[in-house]
Coordinates of C-alpha atoms in Angstrom, one line a residue:
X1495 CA 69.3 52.2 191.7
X1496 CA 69.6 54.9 188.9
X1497 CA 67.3 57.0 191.3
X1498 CA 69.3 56.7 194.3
X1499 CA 72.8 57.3 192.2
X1500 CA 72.5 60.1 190.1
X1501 CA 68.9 61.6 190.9
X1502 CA 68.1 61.6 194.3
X1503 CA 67.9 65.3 194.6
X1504 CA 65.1 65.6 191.4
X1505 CA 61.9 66.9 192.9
X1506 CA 58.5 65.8 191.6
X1507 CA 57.6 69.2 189.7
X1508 CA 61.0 68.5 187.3
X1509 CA 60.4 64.4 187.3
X1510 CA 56.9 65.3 186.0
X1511 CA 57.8 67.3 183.1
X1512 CA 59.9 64.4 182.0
X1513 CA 57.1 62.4 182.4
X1514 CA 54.7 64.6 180.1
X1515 CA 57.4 65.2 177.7
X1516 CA 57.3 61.7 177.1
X1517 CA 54.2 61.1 177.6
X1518 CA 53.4 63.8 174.6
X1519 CA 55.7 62.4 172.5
X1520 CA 53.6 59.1 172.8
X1521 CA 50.3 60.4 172.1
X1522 CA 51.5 62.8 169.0
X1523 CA 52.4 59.4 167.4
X1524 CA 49.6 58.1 167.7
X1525 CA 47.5 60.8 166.6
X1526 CA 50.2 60.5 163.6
X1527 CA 49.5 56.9 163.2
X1528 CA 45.4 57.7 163.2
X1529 CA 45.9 60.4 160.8
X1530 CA 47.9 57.8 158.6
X1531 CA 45.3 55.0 159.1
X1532 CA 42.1 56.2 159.2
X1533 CA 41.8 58.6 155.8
X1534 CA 43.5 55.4 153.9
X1535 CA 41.0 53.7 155.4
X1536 CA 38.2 56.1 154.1
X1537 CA 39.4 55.9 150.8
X1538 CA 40.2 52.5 150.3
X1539 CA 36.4 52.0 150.9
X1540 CA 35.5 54.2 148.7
X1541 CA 37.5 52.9 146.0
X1542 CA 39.3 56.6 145.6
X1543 CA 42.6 54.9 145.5
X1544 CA 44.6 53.0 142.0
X1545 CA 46.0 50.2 141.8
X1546 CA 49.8 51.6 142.7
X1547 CA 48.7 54.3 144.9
X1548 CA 47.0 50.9 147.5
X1549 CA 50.5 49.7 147.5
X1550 CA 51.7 52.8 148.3
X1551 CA 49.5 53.1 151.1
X1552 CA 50.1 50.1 152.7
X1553 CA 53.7 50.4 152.6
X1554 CA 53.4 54.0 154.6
X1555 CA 51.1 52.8 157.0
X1556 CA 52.9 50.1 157.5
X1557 CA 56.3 52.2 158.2
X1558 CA 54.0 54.4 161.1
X1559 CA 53.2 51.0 162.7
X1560 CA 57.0 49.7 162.3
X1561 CA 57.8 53.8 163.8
X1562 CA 56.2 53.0 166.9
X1563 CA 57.2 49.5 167.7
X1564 CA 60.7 51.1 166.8
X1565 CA 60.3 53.6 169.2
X1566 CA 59.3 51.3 172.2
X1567 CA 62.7 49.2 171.0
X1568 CA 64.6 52.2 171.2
X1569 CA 63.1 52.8 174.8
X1570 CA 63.1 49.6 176.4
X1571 CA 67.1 49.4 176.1
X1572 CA 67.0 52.6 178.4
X1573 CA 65.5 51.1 181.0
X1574 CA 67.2 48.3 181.1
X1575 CA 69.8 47.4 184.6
X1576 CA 72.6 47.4 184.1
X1577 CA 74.2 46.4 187.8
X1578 CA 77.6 47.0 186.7
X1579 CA 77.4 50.3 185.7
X1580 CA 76.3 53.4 187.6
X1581 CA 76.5 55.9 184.3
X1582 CA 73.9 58.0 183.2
X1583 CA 70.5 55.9 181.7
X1584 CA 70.7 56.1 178.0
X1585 CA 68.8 54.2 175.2
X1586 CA 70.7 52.5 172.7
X1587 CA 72.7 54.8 170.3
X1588 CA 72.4 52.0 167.7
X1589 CA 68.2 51.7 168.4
X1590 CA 68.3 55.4 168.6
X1591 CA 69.8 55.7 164.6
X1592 CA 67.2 53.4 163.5
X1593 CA 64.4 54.9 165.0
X1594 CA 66.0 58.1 163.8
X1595 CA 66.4 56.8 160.3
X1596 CA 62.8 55.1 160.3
X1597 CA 61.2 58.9 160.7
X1598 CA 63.5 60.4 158.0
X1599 CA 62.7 57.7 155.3
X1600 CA 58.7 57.9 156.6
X1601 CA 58.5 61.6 156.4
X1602 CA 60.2 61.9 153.1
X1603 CA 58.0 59.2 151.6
X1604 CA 55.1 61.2 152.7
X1605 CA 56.3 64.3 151.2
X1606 CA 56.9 62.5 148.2
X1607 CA 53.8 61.1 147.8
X1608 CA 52.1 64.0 148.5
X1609 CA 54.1 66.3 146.1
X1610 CA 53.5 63.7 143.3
X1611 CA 49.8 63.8 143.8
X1612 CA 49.7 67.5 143.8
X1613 CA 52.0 68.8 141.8
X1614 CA 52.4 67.5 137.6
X1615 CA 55.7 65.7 136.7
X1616 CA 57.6 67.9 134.5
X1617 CA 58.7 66.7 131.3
X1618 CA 62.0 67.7 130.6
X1619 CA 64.4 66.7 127.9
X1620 CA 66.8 64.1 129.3
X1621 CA 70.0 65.9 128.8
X1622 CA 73.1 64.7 130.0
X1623 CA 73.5 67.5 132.1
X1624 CA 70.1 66.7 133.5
X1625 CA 70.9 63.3 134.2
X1626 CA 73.9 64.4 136.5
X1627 CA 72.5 66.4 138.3
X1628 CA 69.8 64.1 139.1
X1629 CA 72.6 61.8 140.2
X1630 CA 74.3 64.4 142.1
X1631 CA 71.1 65.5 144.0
X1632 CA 70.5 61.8 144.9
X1633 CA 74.2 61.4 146.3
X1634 CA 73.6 64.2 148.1
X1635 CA 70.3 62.8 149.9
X1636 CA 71.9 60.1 150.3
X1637 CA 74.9 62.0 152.1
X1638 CA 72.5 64.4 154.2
X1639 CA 70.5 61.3 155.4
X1640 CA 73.9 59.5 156.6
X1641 CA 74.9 62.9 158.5
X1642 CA 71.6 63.0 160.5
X1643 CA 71.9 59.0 161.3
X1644 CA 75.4 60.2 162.8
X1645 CA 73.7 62.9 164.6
X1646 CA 71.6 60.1 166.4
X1647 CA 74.8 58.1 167.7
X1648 CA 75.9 61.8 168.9
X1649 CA 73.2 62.3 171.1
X1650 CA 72.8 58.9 171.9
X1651 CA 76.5 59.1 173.5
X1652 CA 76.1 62.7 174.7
X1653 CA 79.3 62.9 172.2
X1654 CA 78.6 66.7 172.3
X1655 CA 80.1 67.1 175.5
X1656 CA 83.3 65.8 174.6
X1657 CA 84.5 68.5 172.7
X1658 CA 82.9 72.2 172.1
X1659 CA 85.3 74.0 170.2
X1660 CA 85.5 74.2 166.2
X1661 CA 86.9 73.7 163.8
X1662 CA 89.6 72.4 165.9
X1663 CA 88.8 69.5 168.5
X1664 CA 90.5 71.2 171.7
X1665 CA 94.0 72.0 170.6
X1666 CA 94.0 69.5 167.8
X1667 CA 92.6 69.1 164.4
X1668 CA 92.7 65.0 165.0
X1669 CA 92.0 64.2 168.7
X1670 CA 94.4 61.6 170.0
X1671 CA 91.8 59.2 171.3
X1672 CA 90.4 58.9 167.9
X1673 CA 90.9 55.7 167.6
X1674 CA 91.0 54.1 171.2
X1675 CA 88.4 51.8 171.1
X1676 CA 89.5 47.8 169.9
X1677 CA 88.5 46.5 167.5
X1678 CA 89.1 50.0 165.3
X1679 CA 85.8 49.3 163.9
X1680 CA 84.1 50.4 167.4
X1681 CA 85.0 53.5 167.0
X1682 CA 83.0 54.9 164.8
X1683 CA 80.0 53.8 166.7
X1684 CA 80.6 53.9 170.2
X1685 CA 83.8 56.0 170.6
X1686 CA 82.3 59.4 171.5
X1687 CA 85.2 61.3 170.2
X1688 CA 85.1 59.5 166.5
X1689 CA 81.3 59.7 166.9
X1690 CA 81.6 63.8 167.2
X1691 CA 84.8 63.7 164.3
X1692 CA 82.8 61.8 162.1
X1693 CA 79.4 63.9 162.5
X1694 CA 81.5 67.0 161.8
X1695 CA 83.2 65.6 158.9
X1696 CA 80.3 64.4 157.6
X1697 CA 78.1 67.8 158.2
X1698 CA 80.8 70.1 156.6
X1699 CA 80.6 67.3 153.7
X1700 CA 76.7 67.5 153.1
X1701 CA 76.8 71.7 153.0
X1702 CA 79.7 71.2 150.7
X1703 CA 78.1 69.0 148.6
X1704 CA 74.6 71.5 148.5
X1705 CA 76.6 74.0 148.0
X1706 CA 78.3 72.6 144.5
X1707 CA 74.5 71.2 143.8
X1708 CA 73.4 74.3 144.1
X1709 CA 76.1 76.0 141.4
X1710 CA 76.0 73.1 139.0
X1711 CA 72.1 73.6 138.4
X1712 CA 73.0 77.4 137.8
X1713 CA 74.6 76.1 134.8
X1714 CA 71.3 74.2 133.5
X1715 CA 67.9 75.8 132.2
X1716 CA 65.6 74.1 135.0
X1717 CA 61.6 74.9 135.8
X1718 CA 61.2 77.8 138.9
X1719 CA 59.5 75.1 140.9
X1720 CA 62.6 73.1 140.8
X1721 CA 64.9 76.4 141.6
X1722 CA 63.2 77.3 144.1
X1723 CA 63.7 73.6 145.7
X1724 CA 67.2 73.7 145.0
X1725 CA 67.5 77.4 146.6
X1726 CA 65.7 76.1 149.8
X1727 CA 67.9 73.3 150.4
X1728 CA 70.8 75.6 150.2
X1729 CA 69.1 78.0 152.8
X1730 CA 68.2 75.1 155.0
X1731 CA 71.9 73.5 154.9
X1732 CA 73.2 76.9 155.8
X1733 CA 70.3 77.5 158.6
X1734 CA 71.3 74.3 159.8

């Protein structure tokens, strides 16, 4: 049906490079999953792993298995029928988020890990100024991580496409269909023009608040490793 509607004219050349994009994205994952598994594996055996760092494994292998069953959730709602509607084929904005979310928390976790096992803990004195900052940085993740999940509900509404001018949303700084969608609670999850507002909003929001995390840890005497960190994420926040 979605064939014969919308994609009759797509050759076999262009359906087959969909095909292999997906397919890729399949078998990257599991080589992902392998490179998870297998080493903790390894070392388990070997009895190269502590008592907290087991736990640890297990609870990141366990997020790459939950990854991939995630991703075939997010997939299966995109090929679902819907005989009532003859709009474009789209997975769930809502399964999209989580699967989204589920690579963000994975990857950092990894990093984390990683980063603690190479690199030694500082000890710093805990100052009150130190303490602030740590709070501020953690608002901030928590801020950044909230703005990408947003950026999932975009593309999982093609919300871009509604409106592609800035700062302004076509002539007006509030669209009028902002709120169109009843219950107002829909809105901000499947009304493609609050989806957009509130991804904007919120990605002006996260480089403001790198920016200010940035300056306030100017003001404290900090190691180089951990100005350089907080140096990058300003670069990255602006590249981005």
């Amino acid at each position: 049906t979605v064939f014969n509607s919308l994609n009759h004219d797509m050759t076999l050349t262009e359906f087959k490079f969909i095909w292999y994009m997906e397919y890729s994205h399949r078998m990257w994952g599991r080589v992902v999953g392998l490179a998870y598994i297998l080493p903790a594996a390894y070392f388990w055996r070997k009895g190269w792993l502590s008592r907290p760092m087991k736990g640890c494994v297990l609870a990141l292998c366990g997020l790459v298995c939950f990854q991939g069953l995630l991703g075939w959730y997010m997939v299966k709602s995109g090929l679902e029928e819907k005989p009532d509607s003859y709009d474009i084929p789209r997975v769930s904005q809502y399964r999209l988020a989580a699967h989204l979310g589920s690579a963000l928390v994975l990857y950092s976790a990894s990093l984390w890990t990683g980063l603690s096992l190479l690199l030694p803990r500082h000890k710093l004195p805990e100052t009150h100024q130190l303490l602030r900052l740590r709070q501020f940085a953690h608002g901030t993740t928590a801020l950044i991580f909230l703005t990408a999940l947003s950026g999932a509900f975009v593309a999982g509404l093609d919300a871009g496409l509604v409106y592609n001018s800035f700062p302004k949303m076509g002539e007006r700084w509030i669209p009028d269909d902002l709120l169109a969608f009843s219950p107002v609670l829909r809105n901000i999850f499947e009304n493609p023009t609050t989806v957009q507002f509130d991804h904007r909003i919120l990605g002006i929001a996260s480089v403001t608040a790198v920016t200010a995390l940035y300056l306030f840890s100017q003001k404290i005497p900090l190691p180089r490793r951990t100005r350089m960190a907080v140096t990058s994420l300003l670069a990255v926040a602006c590249v981005q």
